[in-house]
mmCIF file of the C-alpha atoms, coordinates in Angstrom:
data_MODEL
# 
_entry.id   MODEL 
# 
loop_
_atom_site.group_PDB 
_atom_site.id 
_atom_site.type_symbol 
_atom_site.label_atom_id 
_atom_site.label_alt_id 
_atom_site.label_comp_id 
_atom_site.label_asym_id 
_atom_site.label_entity_id 
_atom_site.label_seq_id 
_atom_site.pdbx_PDB_ins_code 
_atom_site.Cartn_x 
_atom_site.Cartn_y 
_atom_site.Cartn_z 
_atom_site.occupancy 
_atom_site.B_iso_or_equiv 
_atom_site.pdbx_formal_charge 
_atom_site.auth_seq_id 
_atom_site.auth_comp_id 
_atom_site.auth_asym_id 
_atom_site.auth_atom_id 
_atom_site.pdbx_PDB_model_num 
ATOM 1   C CA . MET A 1 1   ? 68.168  -9.698  -11.748 1.00 0.00 ? 1   MET A CA 1 
ATOM 2   C CA . ALA A 1 2   ? 69.273  -8.252  -14.679 1.00 0.00 ? 2   ALA A CA 1 
ATOM 3   C CA . SER A 1 3   ? 67.134  -5.318  -16.562 1.00 0.00 ? 3   SER A CA 1 
ATOM 4   C CA . GLY A 1 4   ? 63.378  -6.661  -16.991 1.00 0.00 ? 4   GLY A CA 1 
ATOM 5   C CA . GLY A 1 5   ? 63.002  -8.506  -13.862 1.00 0.00 ? 5   GLY A CA 1 
ATOM 6   C CA . VAL A 1 6   ? 64.458  -11.935 -15.745 1.00 0.00 ? 6   VAL A CA 1 
ATOM 7   C CA . PRO A 1 7   ? 66.994  -13.381 -13.407 1.00 0.00 ? 7   PRO A CA 1 
ATOM 8   C CA . PRO A 1 8   ? 70.267  -14.293 -14.936 1.00 0.00 ? 8   PRO A CA 1 
ATOM 9   C CA . GLY A 1 9   ? 71.214  -17.554 -16.411 1.00 0.00 ? 9   GLY A CA 1 
ATOM 10  C CA . GLN A 1 10  ? 67.137  -18.184 -17.502 1.00 0.00 ? 10  GLN A CA 1 
ATOM 11  C CA . HIS A 1 11  ? 66.172  -18.082 -20.501 1.00 0.00 ? 11  HIS A CA 1 
ATOM 12  C CA . VAL A 1 12  ? 62.929  -16.741 -21.676 1.00 0.00 ? 12  VAL A CA 1 
ATOM 13  C CA . GLU A 1 13  ? 61.039  -18.108 -24.446 1.00 0.00 ? 13  GLU A CA 1 
ATOM 14  C CA . TRP A 1 14  ? 59.541  -15.162 -26.729 1.00 0.00 ? 14  TRP A CA 1 
ATOM 15  C CA . ASP A 1 15  ? 57.090  -17.388 -28.689 1.00 0.00 ? 15  ASP A CA 1 
ATOM 16  C CA . GLU A 1 16  ? 54.924  -18.255 -25.667 1.00 0.00 ? 16  GLU A CA 1 
ATOM 17  C CA . VAL A 1 17  ? 52.051  -16.187 -25.114 1.00 0.00 ? 17  VAL A CA 1 
ATOM 18  C CA . THR A 1 18  ? 50.356  -15.861 -22.287 1.00 0.00 ? 18  THR A CA 1 
ATOM 19  C CA . TYR A 1 19  ? 46.169  -14.152 -22.135 1.00 0.00 ? 19  TYR A CA 1 
ATOM 20  C CA . LEU A 1 20  ? 45.435  -12.838 -18.171 1.00 0.00 ? 20  LEU A CA 1 
ATOM 21  C CA . ARG A 1 21  ? 41.846  -12.314 -19.520 1.00 0.00 ? 21  ARG A CA 1 
ATOM 22  C CA . LYS A 1 22  ? 40.172  -14.595 -22.263 1.00 0.00 ? 22  LYS A CA 1 
ATOM 23  C CA . ARG A 1 23  ? 36.695  -14.029 -22.741 1.00 0.00 ? 23  ARG A CA 1 
ATOM 24  C CA . GLY A 1 24  ? 34.315  -16.600 -23.326 1.00 0.00 ? 24  GLY A CA 1 
ATOM 25  C CA . PRO A 1 25  ? 31.788  -16.644 -26.183 1.00 0.00 ? 25  PRO A CA 1 
ATOM 26  C CA . SER A 1 26  ? 28.668  -14.049 -25.520 1.00 0.00 ? 26  SER A CA 1 
ATOM 27  C CA . ALA A 1 27  ? 25.599  -15.162 -24.492 1.00 0.00 ? 27  ALA A CA 1 
ATOM 28  C CA . ALA A 1 28  ? 24.285  -14.758 -28.268 1.00 0.00 ? 28  ALA A CA 1 
ATOM 29  C CA . GLU A 1 29  ? 27.823  -17.165 -29.851 1.00 0.00 ? 29  GLU A CA 1 
ATOM 30  C CA . SER A 1 30  ? 27.155  -20.164 -27.309 1.00 0.00 ? 30  SER A CA 1 
ATOM 31  C CA . ARG A 1 31  ? 22.851  -20.663 -28.126 1.00 0.00 ? 31  ARG A CA 1 
ATOM 32  C CA . SER A 1 32  ? 24.483  -20.826 -31.829 1.00 0.00 ? 32  SER A CA 1 
ATOM 33  C CA . GLN A 1 33  ? 23.952  -24.026 -33.547 1.00 0.00 ? 33  GLN A CA 1 
ATOM 34  C CA . GLN A 1 34  ? 27.568  -24.003 -34.369 1.00 0.00 ? 34  GLN A CA 1 
ATOM 35  C CA . ALA A 1 35  ? 28.725  -23.638 -31.018 1.00 0.00 ? 35  ALA A CA 1 
ATOM 36  C CA . VAL A 1 36  ? 26.207  -26.066 -29.361 1.00 0.00 ? 36  VAL A CA 1 
ATOM 37  C CA . ASN A 1 37  ? 27.630  -28.951 -32.205 1.00 0.00 ? 37  ASN A CA 1 
ATOM 38  C CA . SER A 1 38  ? 31.454  -27.558 -31.495 1.00 0.00 ? 38  SER A CA 1 
ATOM 39  C CA . ALA A 1 39  ? 30.786  -28.283 -27.815 1.00 0.00 ? 39  ALA A CA 1 
ATOM 40  C CA . LEU A 1 40  ? 29.234  -31.652 -28.435 1.00 0.00 ? 40  LEU A CA 1 
ATOM 41  C CA . ARG A 1 41  ? 32.382  -32.918 -30.580 1.00 0.00 ? 41  ARG A CA 1 
ATOM 42  C CA . SER A 1 42  ? 34.637  -31.886 -28.037 1.00 0.00 ? 42  SER A CA 1 
ATOM 43  C CA . GLY A 1 43  ? 32.606  -33.749 -25.191 1.00 0.00 ? 43  GLY A CA 1 
ATOM 44  C CA . GLU A 1 44  ? 31.504  -31.250 -23.050 1.00 0.00 ? 44  GLU A CA 1 
ATOM 45  C CA . THR A 1 45  ? 28.334  -30.558 -21.794 1.00 0.00 ? 45  THR A CA 1 
ATOM 46  C CA . VAL A 1 46  ? 25.168  -29.129 -22.959 1.00 0.00 ? 46  VAL A CA 1 
ATOM 47  C CA . GLU A 1 47  ? 22.518  -28.238 -20.947 1.00 0.00 ? 47  GLU A CA 1 
ATOM 48  C CA . THR A 1 48  ? 19.155  -27.464 -23.277 1.00 0.00 ? 48  THR A CA 1 
ATOM 49  C CA . SER A 1 49  ? 15.855  -26.332 -21.736 1.00 0.00 ? 49  SER A CA 1 
ATOM 50  C CA . LYS A 1 50  ? 12.673  -25.631 -23.655 1.00 0.00 ? 50  LYS A CA 1 
ATOM 51  C CA . LYS A 1 51  ? 11.199  -22.334 -22.340 1.00 0.00 ? 51  LYS A CA 1 
ATOM 52  C CA . PHE A 1 52  ? 6.988   -23.036 -21.781 1.00 0.00 ? 52  PHE A CA 1 
ATOM 53  C CA . SER A 1 53  ? 5.182   -20.580 -24.161 1.00 0.00 ? 53  SER A CA 1 
ATOM 54  C CA . ALA A 1 54  ? 8.275   -18.628 -24.861 1.00 0.00 ? 54  ALA A CA 1 
ATOM 55  C CA . ALA A 1 55  ? 7.842   -16.299 -27.925 1.00 0.00 ? 55  ALA A CA 1 
ATOM 56  C CA . THR A 1 56  ? 4.349   -16.205 -28.360 1.00 0.00 ? 56  THR A CA 1 
ATOM 57  C CA . ASN A 1 57  ? 1.831   -13.534 -27.516 1.00 0.00 ? 57  ASN A CA 1 
ATOM 58  C CA . LYS A 1 58  ? 0.261   -14.392 -24.262 1.00 0.00 ? 58  LYS A CA 1 
ATOM 59  C CA . GLN A 1 59  ? -3.430  -12.208 -25.142 1.00 0.00 ? 59  GLN A CA 1 
ATOM 60  C CA . HIS A 1 60  ? -4.036  -14.954 -27.888 1.00 0.00 ? 60  HIS A CA 1 
ATOM 61  C CA . VAL A 1 61  ? -3.577  -18.178 -25.799 1.00 0.00 ? 61  VAL A CA 1 
ATOM 62  C CA . VAL A 1 62  ? -6.002  -20.459 -25.486 1.00 0.00 ? 62  VAL A CA 1 
ATOM 63  C CA . THR A 1 63  ? -6.717  -21.561 -21.978 1.00 0.00 ? 63  THR A CA 1 
ATOM 64  C CA . LYS A 1 64  ? -8.668  -23.828 -20.149 1.00 0.00 ? 64  LYS A CA 1 
ATOM 65  C CA . ASN A 1 65  ? -11.539 -21.756 -19.646 1.00 0.00 ? 65  ASN A CA 1 
ATOM 66  C CA . THR A 1 66  ? -12.101 -20.620 -23.579 1.00 0.00 ? 66  THR A CA 1 
ATOM 67  C CA . ARG A 1 67  ? -14.135 -23.409 -24.246 1.00 0.00 ? 67  ARG A CA 1 
ATOM 68  C CA . LYS A 1 68  ? -16.470 -22.282 -20.435 1.00 0.00 ? 68  LYS A CA 1 
ATOM 69  C CA . LEU A 1 69  ? -16.227 -18.872 -22.270 1.00 0.00 ? 69  LEU A CA 1 
ATOM 70  C CA . ASP A 1 70  ? -17.639 -20.139 -25.478 1.00 0.00 ? 70  ASP A CA 1 
ATOM 71  C CA . ASP A 1 71  ? -20.225 -22.113 -24.399 1.00 0.00 ? 71  ASP A CA 1 
ATOM 72  C CA . GLU A 1 72  ? -21.865 -19.695 -22.178 1.00 0.00 ? 72  GLU A CA 1 
ATOM 73  C CA . SER A 1 73  ? -24.940 -18.334 -23.433 1.00 0.00 ? 73  SER A CA 1 
ATOM 74  C CA . ASP A 1 74  ? -25.338 -15.254 -21.673 1.00 0.00 ? 74  ASP A CA 1 
ATOM 75  C CA . GLU A 1 75  ? -23.203 -12.152 -23.311 1.00 0.00 ? 75  GLU A CA 1 
ATOM 76  C CA . LEU A 1 76  ? -20.780 -11.178 -20.830 1.00 0.00 ? 76  LEU A CA 1 
ATOM 77  C CA . HIS A 1 77  ? -20.474 -7.362  -20.035 1.00 0.00 ? 77  HIS A CA 1 
ATOM 78  C CA . HIS A 1 78  ? -19.259 -4.533  -18.096 1.00 0.00 ? 78  HIS A CA 1 
ATOM 79  C CA . GLU A 1 79  ? -21.602 -3.084  -16.475 1.00 0.00 ? 79  GLU A CA 1 
ATOM 80  C CA . ARG A 1 80  ? -22.806 1.218   -17.842 1.00 0.00 ? 80  ARG A CA 1 
ATOM 81  C CA . ILE A 1 81  ? -23.728 3.494   -15.877 1.00 0.00 ? 81  ILE A CA 1 
ATOM 82  C CA . SER A 1 82  ? -27.238 4.897   -16.421 1.00 0.00 ? 82  SER A CA 1 
ATOM 83  C CA . LEU A 1 83  ? -28.332 7.326   -18.359 1.00 0.00 ? 83  LEU A CA 1 
ATOM 84  C CA . SER A 1 84  ? -30.511 8.699   -15.587 1.00 0.00 ? 84  SER A CA 1 
ATOM 85  C CA . VAL A 1 85  ? -27.497 9.597   -13.391 1.00 0.00 ? 85  VAL A CA 1 
ATOM 86  C CA . GLY A 1 86  ? -25.534 10.796  -17.091 1.00 0.00 ? 86  GLY A CA 1 
ATOM 87  C CA . LYS A 1 87  ? -28.601 12.920  -17.261 1.00 0.00 ? 87  LYS A CA 1 
ATOM 88  C CA . ALA A 1 88  ? -28.830 14.282  -13.201 1.00 0.00 ? 88  ALA A CA 1 
ATOM 89  C CA . ILE A 1 89  ? -24.433 14.708  -14.425 1.00 0.00 ? 89  ILE A CA 1 
ATOM 90  C CA . GLN A 1 90  ? -25.282 16.932  -17.386 1.00 0.00 ? 90  GLN A CA 1 
ATOM 91  C CA . GLN A 1 91  ? -28.358 19.037  -15.380 1.00 0.00 ? 91  GLN A CA 1 
ATOM 92  C CA . ALA A 1 92  ? -25.893 19.623  -12.089 1.00 0.00 ? 92  ALA A CA 1 
ATOM 93  C CA . ARG A 1 93  ? -23.304 20.752  -14.256 1.00 0.00 ? 93  ARG A CA 1 
ATOM 94  C CA . GLN A 1 94  ? -25.581 22.925  -16.483 1.00 0.00 ? 94  GLN A CA 1 
ATOM 95  C CA . ALA A 1 95  ? -26.928 24.429  -13.673 1.00 0.00 ? 95  ALA A CA 1 
ATOM 96  C CA . LYS A 1 96  ? -23.332 25.480  -12.279 1.00 0.00 ? 96  LYS A CA 1 
ATOM 97  C CA . GLU A 1 97  ? -22.800 27.036  -15.806 1.00 0.00 ? 97  GLU A CA 1 
ATOM 98  C CA . MET A 1 98  ? -19.571 24.621  -15.947 1.00 0.00 ? 98  MET A CA 1 
ATOM 99  C CA . ASN A 1 99  ? -18.428 23.010  -19.199 1.00 0.00 ? 99  ASN A CA 1 
ATOM 100 C CA . GLN A 1 100 ? -17.205 19.461  -19.301 1.00 0.00 ? 100 GLN A CA 1 
ATOM 101 C CA . LYS A 1 101 ? -13.782 20.438  -19.617 1.00 0.00 ? 101 LYS A CA 1 
ATOM 102 C CA . ASP A 1 102 ? -14.150 22.882  -16.163 1.00 0.00 ? 102 ASP A CA 1 
ATOM 103 C CA . LEU A 1 103 ? -15.542 19.929  -14.082 1.00 0.00 ? 103 LEU A CA 1 
ATOM 104 C CA . ALA A 1 104 ? -13.282 17.625  -15.111 1.00 0.00 ? 104 ALA A CA 1 
ATOM 105 C CA . THR A 1 105 ? -10.616 19.888  -14.181 1.00 0.00 ? 105 THR A CA 1 
ATOM 106 C CA . LYS A 1 106 ? -11.882 20.243  -10.479 1.00 0.00 ? 106 LYS A CA 1 
ATOM 107 C CA . ILE A 1 107 ? -12.107 16.820  -10.254 1.00 0.00 ? 107 ILE A CA 1 
ATOM 108 C CA . ASN A 1 108 ? -8.773  15.787  -11.529 1.00 0.00 ? 108 ASN A CA 1 
ATOM 109 C CA . GLU A 1 109 ? -9.909  14.019  -14.422 1.00 0.00 ? 109 GLU A CA 1 
ATOM 110 C CA . LYS A 1 110 ? -10.039 14.065  -18.517 1.00 0.00 ? 110 LYS A CA 1 
ATOM 111 C CA . PRO A 1 111 ? -12.743 15.944  -20.115 1.00 0.00 ? 111 PRO A CA 1 
ATOM 112 C CA . GLN A 1 112 ? -13.563 12.572  -22.281 1.00 0.00 ? 112 GLN A CA 1 
ATOM 113 C CA . ILE A 1 113 ? -14.530 11.068  -18.880 1.00 0.00 ? 113 ILE A CA 1 
ATOM 114 C CA . ILE A 1 114 ? -17.129 13.490  -18.023 1.00 0.00 ? 114 ILE A CA 1 
ATOM 115 C CA . GLY A 1 115 ? -18.230 12.895  -21.516 1.00 0.00 ? 115 GLY A CA 1 
ATOM 116 C CA . GLU A 1 116 ? -18.714 8.832   -21.089 1.00 0.00 ? 116 GLU A CA 1 
ATOM 117 C CA . TYR A 1 117 ? -20.597 10.095  -18.035 1.00 0.00 ? 117 TYR A CA 1 
ATOM 118 C CA . GLU A 1 118 ? -23.062 11.692  -19.523 1.00 0.00 ? 118 GLU A CA 1 
ATOM 119 C CA . GLN A 1 119 ? -23.473 9.311   -22.313 1.00 0.00 ? 119 GLN A CA 1 
ATOM 120 C CA . GLY A 1 120 ? -23.657 6.675   -19.829 1.00 0.00 ? 120 GLY A CA 1 
ATOM 121 C CA . ARG A 1 121 ? -21.024 4.487   -22.052 1.00 0.00 ? 121 ARG A CA 1 
ATOM 122 C CA . ALA A 1 122 ? -18.778 4.811   -19.032 1.00 0.00 ? 122 ALA A CA 1 
ATOM 123 C CA . ILE A 1 123 ? -18.300 2.091   -16.298 1.00 0.00 ? 123 ILE A CA 1 
ATOM 124 C CA . PRO A 1 124 ? -19.123 3.086   -13.001 1.00 0.00 ? 124 PRO A CA 1 
ATOM 125 C CA . ASN A 1 125 ? -16.099 3.965   -10.307 1.00 0.00 ? 125 ASN A CA 1 
ATOM 126 C CA . ASN A 1 126 ? -17.200 4.896   -7.079  1.00 0.00 ? 126 ASN A CA 1 
ATOM 127 C CA . GLN A 1 127 ? -13.981 7.225   -6.554  1.00 0.00 ? 127 GLN A CA 1 
ATOM 128 C CA . ILE A 1 128 ? -15.027 9.425   -9.613  1.00 0.00 ? 128 ILE A CA 1 
ATOM 129 C CA . LEU A 1 129 ? -18.602 9.588   -8.439  1.00 0.00 ? 129 LEU A CA 1 
ATOM 130 C CA . SER A 1 130 ? -17.788 10.870  -5.264  1.00 0.00 ? 130 SER A CA 1 
ATOM 131 C CA . LYS A 1 131 ? -15.901 13.439  -6.711  1.00 0.00 ? 131 LYS A CA 1 
ATOM 132 C CA . LEU A 1 132 ? -18.781 14.388  -9.198  1.00 0.00 ? 132 LEU A CA 1 
ATOM 133 C CA . GLU A 1 133 ? -20.731 14.291  -6.238  1.00 0.00 ? 133 GLU A CA 1 
ATOM 134 C CA . ARG A 1 134 ? -18.601 16.994  -3.911  1.00 0.00 ? 134 ARG A CA 1 
ATOM 135 C CA . VAL A 1 135 ? -18.446 18.970  -6.717  1.00 0.00 ? 135 VAL A CA 1 
ATOM 136 C CA . LEU A 1 136 ? -21.877 19.645  -8.085  1.00 0.00 ? 136 LEU A CA 1 
ATOM 137 C CA . ASP A 1 137 ? -23.474 19.016  -4.612  1.00 0.00 ? 137 ASP A CA 1 
ATOM 138 C CA . VAL A 1 138 ? -25.938 16.339  -6.382  1.00 0.00 ? 138 VAL A CA 1 
ATOM 139 C CA . LYS A 1 139 ? -26.730 12.661  -5.180  1.00 0.00 ? 139 LYS A CA 1 
ATOM 140 C CA . LEU A 1 140 ? -25.039 10.070  -8.015  1.00 0.00 ? 140 LEU A CA 1 
ATOM 141 C CA . ARG A 1 141 ? -25.247 6.907   -6.519  1.00 0.00 ? 141 ARG A CA 1 
ATOM 142 C CA . GLY A 1 142 ? -28.330 4.645   -4.339  1.00 0.00 ? 142 GLY A CA 1 
ATOM 143 C CA . LYS A 1 143 ? -31.569 6.202   -4.232  1.00 0.00 ? 143 LYS A CA 1 
ATOM 144 C CA . ASP A 1 144 ? -32.926 9.837   -4.963  1.00 0.00 ? 144 ASP A CA 1 
ATOM 145 C CA . ILE A 1 145 ? -30.486 9.889   -7.979  1.00 0.00 ? 145 ILE A CA 1 
ATOM 146 C CA . GLY A 1 146 ? -30.261 13.806  -9.240  1.00 0.00 ? 146 GLY A CA 1 
ATOM 147 C CA . ALA A 1 147 ? -31.493 15.114  -5.335  1.00 0.00 ? 147 ALA A CA 1 
ATOM 148 C CA . PRO A 1 148 ? -29.231 17.460  -3.389  1.00 0.00 ? 148 PRO A CA 1 
ATOM 149 C CA . LEU A 1 149 ? -26.582 16.292  -1.717  1.00 0.00 ? 149 LEU A CA 1 
ATOM 150 C CA . GLU A 1 150 ? -26.682 16.718  2.078   1.00 0.00 ? 150 GLU A CA 1 
ATOM 151 C CA . ARG A 1 151 ? -23.443 17.928  3.368   1.00 0.00 ? 151 ARG A CA 1 
ATOM 152 C CA . LYS A 1 152 ? -22.761 16.580  7.138   1.00 0.00 ? 152 LYS A CA 1 
ATOM 153 C CA . LYS A 1 153 ? -21.883 19.181  9.268   1.00 0.00 ? 153 LYS A CA 1 
ATOM 154 C CA . LYS A 1 154 ? -18.904 18.672  11.685  1.00 0.00 ? 154 LYS A CA 1 
# 
């Protein structure tokens, strides 16, 4: 063999180019109208599918239940904590000489949560109420709201 890997007596055409890795069109290029039209002209198969609710804001999609909600005569809203519970939280917190921030830190919540509970604007959460009862030693659920919490002895 001669240098360059070509056997003697064979001719190499230098005009011929071989691509080892030819990239196809990118995803964006293959979806363009021009790419679809050229594929149709050349006889290639083109698959098209419509995505359901693509590029829509899912928050404002009209559903079957929308009419039912519109026809409903009652106002639908979340139950809020009662003002008596809020007053009990506030009185117990002040009796322990804590501000809202101190109480929030002790129960690992934000001070805004404590304010919402005291003002009666919060949606009741049993985990938060349980933490408040433990820290303040006051009953906040069921009967006797504001009564001292009875600790079970082990």
